[in-house]
Amino acid sequence: MMDNQRSNQRSSKKINTLILKEMQIGLEELSELRDNPSLLIDTGYEYVEMGDYENALKLFSIGVLLDNTDPDILNGLGITLCEMGKYKKSKQVLERSCRLNPDDAITLANLAGVCWEMGELEQSIYYYNKSLQINPDIEEIHYNLINLHIETGALYVAYIDCLNFLERFPDEEEAKELLDEIILNLAISLS
């Protein structure tokens, strides 16, 4: 059994070495990324922001090889895959991250976004709500949930969510405008 484990470890190392060669990452760069994972994460997210998803994918894939439990690395990989239109793979990565880090509101919100992209609206609503239970102070999650309710035609729910959001963040002008839009749509739907 030990020989089989050693063989599997050697195979895994060979595969990782081949992947790194394919990604054109040398041992020096790999050592730097291993010693400073925040450099890998920050650079990966910069690539995402620039729309350079191929390089983001390379970096986050290396990150997973170095630490396949880090929520920031898994999140980055999931976001990148989603941006590349690989929704099923993105969902798998983010679900794994949620299992490993069940109290990470950002990961739950990102999973909700992927579900929304896939047309899995009930799951999306579930994950946005779960994310807000963990951290109700992330404004973008509130907006996403409200807009999702509007998209699904659940205007009353969107109205209530928007009121709750404004109770928490009373100075949010965008939310006030959104509330006015919801009220107008409710009035139109009743006429």
Coordinates of N, CA and C in Angstrom, one line a residue:
M1 N 0.8 -1.2 0.0 CA 0.0 0.0 0.0 C 0.9 1.3 0.0
M2 N 2.0 1.2 0.8 CA 2.9 2.4 0.8 C 3.5 2.7 -0.6
D3 N 3.8 1.6 -1.3 CA 4.3 1.8 -2.7 C 3.3 2.5 -3.6
N4 N 2.1 2.1 -3.4 CA 1.0 2.7 -4.2 C 0.9 4.2 -3.9
Q5 N 1.0 4.5 -2.6 CA 0.9 5.9 -2.2 C 2.0 6.7 -2.7
R6 N 3.3 6.1 -2.7 CA 4.4 6.8 -3.2 C 4.3 7.0 -4.7
S7 N 3.8 6.0 -5.4 CA 3.6 6.1 -6.8 C 2.6 7.2 -7.2
N8 N 1.5 7.3 -6.4 CA 0.5 8.3 -6.6 C 1.1 9.7 -6.3
Q9 N 1.9 9.8 -5.3 CA 2.6 11.1 -5.0 C 3.5 11.5 -6.1
R10 N 4.3 10.5 -6.6 CA 5.2 10.8 -7.8 C 4.4 11.2 -9.0
S11 N 3.3 10.5 -9.3 CA 2.4 10.9 -10.4 C 1.9 12.3 -10.2
S12 N 1.4 12.6 -9.0 CA 0.9 13.9 -8.7 C 1.9 15.0 -8.9
K13 N 3.1 14.7 -8.5 CA 4.2 15.7 -8.6 C 4.6 15.9 -10.1
K14 N 4.6 14.8 -10.9 CA 4.9 14.9 -12.3 C 3.8 15.7 -13.0
I15 N 2.5 15.5 -12.6 CA 1.4 16.2 -13.2 C 1.5 17.7 -12.9
N16 N 1.8 18.0 -11.6 CA 2.0 19.4 -11.2 C 3.1 20.0 -11.9
T17 N 4.2 19.3 -12.1 CA 5.4 19.9 -12.8 C 5.0 20.1 -14.3
L18 N 4.3 19.2 -14.9 CA 3.9 19.4 -16.3 C 3.0 20.6 -16.4
I19 N 2.1 20.8 -15.5 CA 1.1 21.9 -15.5 C 1.9 23.2 -15.4
L20 N 2.9 23.2 -14.4 CA 3.7 24.5 -14.2 C 4.5 24.8 -15.5
K21 N 5.1 23.8 -16.1 CA 5.8 24.0 -17.4 C 4.9 24.6 -18.4
E22 N 3.7 24.0 -18.5 CA 2.7 24.5 -19.5 C 2.4 25.9 -19.2
M23 N 2.3 26.3 -18.0 CA 1.9 27.7 -17.6 C 3.1 28.6 -17.6
Q24 N 4.3 28.1 -18.0 CA 5.5 28.8 -18.0 C 5.8 29.5 -16.7
I25 N 5.7 28.7 -15.7 CA 6.1 29.2 -14.3 C 7.3 28.5 -13.9
G26 N 8.3 29.2 -13.6 CA 9.6 28.6 -13.1 C 9.6 28.3 -11.6
L27 N 10.6 27.6 -11.1 CA 10.6 27.3 -9.7 C 10.8 28.5 -8.9
E28 N 11.5 29.5 -9.4 CA 11.7 30.7 -8.6 C 10.4 31.5 -8.4
E29 N 9.6 31.6 -9.5 CA 8.3 32.2 -9.4 C 7.4 31.4 -8.5
L30 N 7.4 30.1 -8.6 CA 6.6 29.3 -7.8 C 6.9 29.4 -6.4
S31 N 8.2 29.5 -6.0 CA 8.6 29.6 -4.7 C 8.1 31.0 -4.1
E32 N 8.2 32.0 -4.9 CA 7.7 33.3 -4.5 C 6.2 33.3 -4.2
L33 N 5.5 32.7 -5.1 CA 4.0 32.6 -4.9 C 3.7 31.7 -3.7
R34 N 4.4 30.7 -3.5 CA 4.1 29.8 -2.3 C 4.4 30.6 -1.0
D35 N 5.5 31.4 -1.0 CA 5.8 32.1 0.2 C 5.0 33.4 0.4
N36 N 4.3 33.8 -0.7 CA 3.5 35.0 -0.6 C 2.2 34.8 -1.4
P37 N 1.3 34.0 -0.8 CA 0.0 33.8 -1.5 C -0.8 35.0 -1.8
S38 N -0.6 36.1 -1.0 CA -1.4 37.3 -1.2 C -1.0 37.9 -2.5
L39 N 0.3 37.8 -2.9 CA 0.7 38.3 -4.2 C 0.0 37.5 -5.3
L40 N -0.1 36.2 -5.2 CA -0.8 35.4 -6.2 C -2.3 35.9 -6.3
I41 N -2.9 36.0 -5.1 CA -4.3 36.4 -5.1 C -4.6 37.8 -5.6
D42 N -3.8 38.7 -5.2 CA -4.0 40.1 -5.6 C -3.7 40.2 -7.1
T43 N -2.7 39.6 -7.6 CA -2.4 39.7 -9.0 C -3.5 39.0 -9.9
G44 N -4.0 37.8 -9.4 CA -5.1 37.1 -10.0 C -6.3 38.0 -10.1
Y45 N -6.7 38.7 -9.1 CA -7.8 39.6 -9.1 C -7.6 40.8 -10.0
E46 N -6.3 41.3 -10.0 CA -6.0 42.4 -11.0 C -6.3 41.9 -12.4
Y47 N -5.9 40.7 -12.7 CA -6.1 40.2 -14.1 C -7.6 40.1 -14.3
V48 N -8.4 39.7 -13.4 CA -9.8 39.6 -13.5 C -10.4 41.0 -13.8
E49 N -10.0 42.0 -13.1 CA -10.5 43.3 -13.2 C -10.1 43.9 -14.6
M50 N -9.0 43.5 -15.2 CA -8.5 43.9 -16.5 C -9.2 43.1 -17.6
G51 N -9.9 42.0 -17.2 CA -10.5 41.2 -18.2 C -9.5 40.2 -18.9
D52 N -8.4 40.0 -18.2 CA -7.4 39.0 -18.7 C -7.6 37.7 -18.0
Y53 N -8.7 37.0 -18.4 CA -9.1 35.8 -17.7 C -8.1 34.6 -17.9
E54 N -7.4 34.6 -19.0 CA -6.5 33.5 -19.2 C -5.4 33.5 -18.2
N55 N -4.8 34.7 -18.0 CA -3.7 34.8 -16.9 C -4.3 34.7 -15.5
A56 N -5.5 35.2 -15.3 CA -6.1 34.9 -14.0 C -6.3 33.5 -13.7
L57 N -6.8 32.8 -14.8 CA -7.0 31.3 -14.6 C -5.7 30.6 -14.3
K58 N -4.6 31.0 -15.0 CA -3.3 30.4 -14.7 C -2.9 30.6 -13.3
L59 N -3.0 31.8 -12.8 CA -2.5 32.1 -11.5 C -3.4 31.4 -10.4
F60 N -4.7 31.5 -10.6 CA -5.5 30.8 -9.6 C -5.4 29.3 -9.6
S61 N -5.1 28.8 -10.8 CA -4.9 27.3 -10.9 C -3.6 26.9 -10.2
I62 N -2.6 27.7 -10.3 CA -1.4 27.5 -9.5 C -1.7 27.6 -8.1
G63 N -2.5 28.6 -7.7 CA -2.9 28.8 -6.3 C -3.5 27.5 -5.7
V64 N -4.4 26.9 -6.5 CA -5.1 25.7 -6.1 C -4.1 24.6 -5.9
L65 N -3.0 24.5 -6.8 CA -2.0 23.5 -6.6 C -1.2 23.7 -5.3
L66 N -1.1 25.0 -4.9 CA -0.3 25.3 -3.7 C -1.2 25.1 -2.5
D67 N -2.5 25.5 -2.5 CA -3.4 25.4 -1.4 C -4.8 25.3 -1.9
N68 N -5.3 24.1 -1.9 CA -6.7 23.9 -2.5 C -7.8 24.1 -1.5
T69 N -7.5 24.8 -0.3 CA -8.5 25.1 0.7 C -8.6 26.6 0.9
D70 N -7.8 27.4 0.3 CA -7.8 28.9 0.6 C -9.1 29.5 -0.1
P71 N -9.9 30.1 0.7 CA -11.2 30.6 0.1 C -10.9 31.7 -0.9
D72 N -9.9 32.5 -0.8 CA -9.6 33.6 -1.7 C -9.2 33.0 -3.1
I73 N -8.4 32.0 -3.0 CA -7.9 31.3 -4.2 C -9.1 30.7 -4.9
L74 N -9.8 29.9 -4.2 CA -11.0 29.2 -4.8 C -12.0 30.2 -5.3
N75 N -12.2 31.3 -4.6 CA -13.2 32.3 -5.1 C -12.7 32.9 -6.4
G76 N -11.4 33.2 -6.4 CA -10.8 33.8 -7.6 C -10.9 32.9 -8.8
L77 N -10.7 31.6 -8.6 CA -10.8 30.6 -9.6 C -12.3 30.5 -10.1
G78 N -13.2 30.5 -9.1 CA -14.6 30.4 -9.4 C -15.1 31.6 -10.2
I79 N -14.7 32.8 -9.8 CA -15.0 34.1 -10.5 C -14.5 34.0 -11.9
T80 N -13.2 33.6 -12.1 CA -12.6 33.6 -13.4 C -13.3 32.6 -14.3
L81 N -13.6 31.5 -13.8 CA -14.3 30.5 -14.6 C -15.7 31.0 -15.1
C82 N -16.4 31.7 -14.1 CA -17.7 32.3 -14.5 C -17.5 33.3 -15.6
E83 N -16.5 34.2 -15.4 CA -16.3 35.2 -16.4 C -16.0 34.6 -17.8
M84 N -15.4 33.5 -17.8 CA -15.1 32.8 -19.0 C -16.3 32.0 -19.6
G85 N -17.4 32.0 -18.9 CA -18.6 31.3 -19.3 C -18.6 29.8 -19.0
K86 N -17.7 29.4 -18.1 CA -17.6 28.0 -17.7 C -18.4 27.9 -16.4
Y87 N -19.7 28.0 -16.4 CA -20.5 28.1 -15.3 C -20.5 26.8 -14.4
K88 N -20.6 25.7 -15.1 CA -20.6 24.4 -14.3 C -19.4 24.3 -13.5
K89 N -18.2 24.5 -14.1 CA -17.0 24.4 -13.4 C -16.9 25.4 -12.3
S90 N -17.3 26.6 -12.6 CA -17.3 27.7 -11.6 C -18.1 27.3 -10.4
K91 N -19.3 26.8 -10.7 CA -20.2 26.4 -9.6 C -19.6 25.3 -8.7
Q92 N -18.9 24.3 -9.4 CA -18.2 23.2 -8.6 C -17.2 23.8 -7.7
V93 N -16.4 24.7 -8.2 CA -15.3 25.3 -7.4 C -15.9 26.0 -6.2
L94 N -16.9 26.9 -6.5 CA -17.5 27.7 -5.4 C -18.2 26.8 -4.4
E95 N -18.9 25.7 -4.8 CA -19.5 24.8 -3.9 C -18.5 24.2 -3.0
R96 N -17.3 23.8 -3.6 CA -16.3 23.2 -2.7 C -15.8 24.3 -1.7
S97 N -15.6 25.5 -2.2 CA -15.2 26.5 -1.3 C -16.2 26.8 -0.1
C98 N -17.5 26.7 -0.5 CA -18.5 26.8 0.6 C -18.5 25.7 1.6
R99 N -18.2 24.5 1.1 CA -18.1 23.3 2.0 C -16.9 23.5 3.0
L100 N -15.8 24.0 2.4 CA -14.6 24.2 3.2 C -14.7 25.5 4.1
N101 N -15.4 26.5 3.7 CA -15.6 27.8 4.4 C -17.0 28.2 4.4
P102 N -17.9 27.5 5.2 CA -19.3 27.7 5.2 C -19.7 29.1 5.6
D103 N -18.9 29.8 6.3 CA -19.2 31.1 6.8 C -18.6 32.3 6.0
D104 N -18.2 32.0 4.8 CA -17.7 33.0 3.9 C -18.8 33.7 3.1
A105 N -19.2 34.8 3.5 CA -20.3 35.5 2.8 C -20.0 35.8 1.3
I106 N -18.8 36.2 1.0 CA -18.4 36.5 -0.3 C -18.5 35.3 -1.2
T107 N -18.0 34.2 -0.8 CA -18.1 33.0 -1.6 C -19.6 32.6 -1.8
L108 N -20.4 32.7 -0.8 CA -21.8 32.4 -1.0 C -22.5 33.3 -2.0
A109 N -22.1 34.6 -1.9 CA -22.7 35.6 -2.9 C -22.2 35.3 -4.3
N110 N -20.9 34.9 -4.4 CA -20.4 34.6 -5.8 C -21.1 33.3 -6.3
L111 N -21.3 32.3 -5.5 CA -22.1 31.1 -5.9 C -23.5 31.5 -6.3
A112 N -24.1 32.4 -5.6 CA -25.4 32.9 -6.0 C -25.4 33.5 -7.3
G113 N -24.3 34.3 -7.6 CA -24.2 35.0 -8.9 C -24.1 34.0 -10.0
V114 N -23.3 32.9 -9.8 CA -23.1 31.8 -10.8 C -24.5 31.1 -11.0
C115 N -25.2 30.8 -10.0 CA -26.5 30.2 -10.1 C -27.4 31.1 -10.9
W116 N -27.4 32.4 -10.7 CA -28.2 33.3 -11.4 C -27.9 33.2 -12.9
E117 N -26.6 33.2 -13.2 CA -26.1 33.1 -14.6 C -26.6 31.8 -15.3
M118 N -26.7 30.8 -14.5 CA -27.1 29.5 -15.0 C -28.6 29.3 -15.1
G119 N -29.4 30.4 -14.6 CA -30.8 30.3 -14.6 C -31.4 29.6 -13.4
E120 N -30.6 29.3 -12.4 CA -31.0 28.6 -11.2 C -31.4 29.6 -10.2
L121 N -32.5 30.3 -10.4 CA -32.9 31.4 -9.7 C -33.2 31.2 -8.2
E122 N -33.9 30.0 -7.9 CA -34.2 29.7 -6.5 C -33.0 29.5 -5.7
Q123 N -32.0 28.8 -6.3 CA -30.7 28.5 -5.6 C -30.0 29.9 -5.4
S124 N -30.1 30.7 -6.4 CA -29.4 32.0 -6.3 C -30.0 32.8 -5.2
I125 N -31.3 32.9 -5.1 CA -32.0 33.6 -4.0 C -31.5 33.0 -2.6
Y126 N -31.5 31.7 -2.6 CA -31.1 31.0 -1.3 C -29.7 31.4 -0.9
Y127 N -28.8 31.4 -1.8 CA -27.4 31.7 -1.5 C -27.2 33.2 -1.1
Y128 N -27.9 34.1 -1.8 CA -27.8 35.5 -1.5 C -28.4 35.7 -0.1
N129 N -29.5 35.1 0.3 CA -30.0 35.2 1.6 C -29.1 34.7 2.7
K130 N -28.5 33.5 2.4 CA -27.6 32.9 3.3 C -26.3 33.8 3.5
S131 N -25.9 34.4 2.4 CA -24.8 35.3 2.5 C -25.1 36.5 3.4
L132 N -26.3 37.1 3.2 CA -26.7 38.2 4.0 C -26.9 37.9 5.5
Q133 N -27.3 36.6 5.8 CA -27.4 36.2 7.2 C -26.0 36.3 7.8
I134 N -25.0 35.9 7.1 CA -23.6 35.9 7.6 C -23.1 37.3 7.7
N135 N -23.3 38.1 6.7 CA -22.7 39.4 6.7 C -23.7 40.4 6.0
P136 N -24.6 41.0 6.8 CA -25.6 41.9 6.2 C -25.0 43.3 5.8
D137 N -23.8 43.5 6.0 CA -23.2 44.8 5.7 C -22.6 44.9 4.3
I138 N -22.7 43.9 3.5 CA -22.2 44.0 2.1 C -23.3 44.5 1.2
E139 N -23.2 45.8 0.8 CA -24.3 46.4 0.1 C -24.6 45.8 -1.3
E140 N -23.5 45.3 -2.0 CA -23.7 44.8 -3.3 C -24.6 43.5 -3.3
I141 N -24.5 42.8 -2.2 CA -25.3 41.6 -2.1 C -26.8 41.9 -2.0
H142 N -27.1 43.0 -1.2 CA -28.5 43.5 -1.1 C -29.0 43.9 -2.5
Y143 N -28.2 44.7 -3.2 CA -28.6 45.1 -4.5 C -28.9 43.9 -5.5
N144 N -28.0 42.9 -5.4 CA -28.1 41.8 -6.3 C -29.4 41.0 -6.0
L145 N -29.7 40.8 -4.7 CA -30.9 40.1 -4.3 C -32.2 40.9 -4.7
I146 N -32.2 42.2 -4.5 CA -33.3 43.0 -4.9 C -33.5 42.9 -6.4
N147 N -32.5 43.1 -7.1 CA -32.6 43.0 -8.6 C -33.0 41.6 -9.1
L148 N -32.6 40.6 -8.4 CA -33.0 39.2 -8.7 C -34.5 39.1 -8.5
H149 N -35.0 39.6 -7.4 CA -36.4 39.5 -7.1 C -37.2 40.3 -8.2
I150 N -36.7 41.5 -8.6 CA -37.3 42.2 -9.7 C -37.4 41.4 -10.9
E151 N -36.2 40.8 -11.3 CA -36.2 40.0 -12.5 C -37.2 38.8 -12.5
T152 N -37.4 38.2 -11.3 CA -38.3 37.1 -11.2 C -39.7 37.5 -11.1
G153 N -40.0 38.8 -11.0 CA -41.3 39.3 -10.9 C -41.8 39.4 -9.4
A154 N -41.0 39.1 -8.5 CA -41.4 39.1 -7.1 C -41.2 40.6 -6.5
L155 N -42.1 41.5 -7.0 CA -41.9 42.9 -6.7 C -42.2 43.2 -5.3
Y156 N -43.1 42.5 -4.6 CA -43.4 42.7 -3.2 C -42.2 42.4 -2.4
V157 N -41.6 41.2 -2.7 CA -40.4 40.8 -2.0 C -39.2 41.8 -2.2
A158 N -39.1 42.2 -3.5 CA -38.0 43.2 -3.8 C -38.3 44.5 -3.0
Y159 N -39.6 44.9 -2.9 CA -39.9 46.1 -2.1 C -39.5 46.0 -0.6
I160 N -39.9 44.8 -0.1 CA -39.5 44.6 1.4 C -38.0 44.5 1.6
D161 N -37.3 43.8 0.7 CA -35.9 43.8 0.8 C -35.2 45.2 0.6
C162 N -35.8 46.0 -0.3 CA -35.3 47.3 -0.4 C -35.5 48.2 0.8
L163 N -36.7 48.0 1.4 CA -37.0 48.8 2.6 C -36.0 48.3 3.7
N164 N -35.8 47.1 3.9 CA -34.9 46.6 4.9 C -33.4 47.1 4.6
F165 N -33.1 47.1 3.4 CA -31.8 47.6 3.0 C -31.6 49.1 3.4
L166 N -32.7 49.9 3.1 CA -32.6 51.3 3.4 C -32.7 51.6 4.9
E167 N -33.3 50.7 5.6 CA -33.3 50.8 7.1 C -31.8 50.6 7.6
R168 N -31.1 49.8 7.0 CA -29.7 49.5 7.4 C -28.8 50.6 6.9
F169 N -29.0 51.0 5.6 CA -28.2 52.0 5.0 C -29.1 53.2 4.5
P170 N -29.5 54.1 5.4 CA -30.5 55.1 5.0 C -30.0 56.2 4.0
D171 N -28.7 56.3 3.8 CA -28.2 57.3 3.0 C -27.9 56.8 1.5
E172 N -28.3 55.6 1.2 CA -28.0 55.0 -0.1 C -29.0 55.6 -1.1
E173 N -28.5 56.6 -1.9 CA -29.4 57.2 -2.9 C -29.8 56.2 -4.0
E174 N -28.9 55.3 -4.4 CA -29.2 54.4 -5.4 C -30.4 53.4 -5.0
A175 N -30.3 53.1 -3.7 CA -31.4 52.2 -3.2 C -32.7 53.0 -3.1
K176 N -32.7 54.3 -2.8 CA -33.9 55.1 -2.8 C -34.5 55.1 -4.2
E177 N -33.7 55.3 -5.2 CA -34.1 55.3 -6.6 C -34.7 54.0 -7.0
L178 N -34.0 52.9 -6.5 CA -34.5 51.6 -6.8 C -35.9 51.3 -6.2
L179 N -36.0 51.8 -5.0 CA -37.3 51.7 -4.3 C -38.4 52.4 -5.1
D180 N -38.1 53.6 -5.6 CA -39.1 54.3 -6.4 C -39.5 53.5 -7.6
E181 N -38.5 52.9 -8.3 CA -38.7 52.1 -9.5 C -39.6 50.9 -9.1
I182 N -39.3 50.3 -8.0 CA -40.1 49.1 -7.6 C -41.6 49.5 -7.3
I183 N -41.8 50.7 -6.7 CA -43.1 51.2 -6.4 C -43.9 51.4 -7.7
L184 N -43.2 52.1 -8.6 CA -43.8 52.4 -9.9 C -44.2 51.1 -10.6
N185 N -43.3 50.1 -10.6 CA -43.6 48.8 -11.3 C -44.7 48.1 -10.6
L186 N -44.8 48.2 -9.2 CA -45.9 47.6 -8.5 C -47.3 48.3 -8.9
A187 N -47.2 49.6 -9.0 CA -48.4 50.3 -9.4 C -48.9 49.9 -10.8
I188 N -47.9 49.8 -11.7 CA -48.2 49.4 -13.1 C -48.8 48.0 -13.1
S189 N -48.2 47.1 -12.3 CA -48.7 45.7 -12.3 C -50.1 45.6 -11.7
L190 N -50.5 46.6 -10.9 CA -51.9 46.5 -10.3 C -52.9 47.2 -11.2
S191 N -52.5 48.0 -12.2 CA -53.5 48.7 -13.0 C -53.9 47.9 -14.2

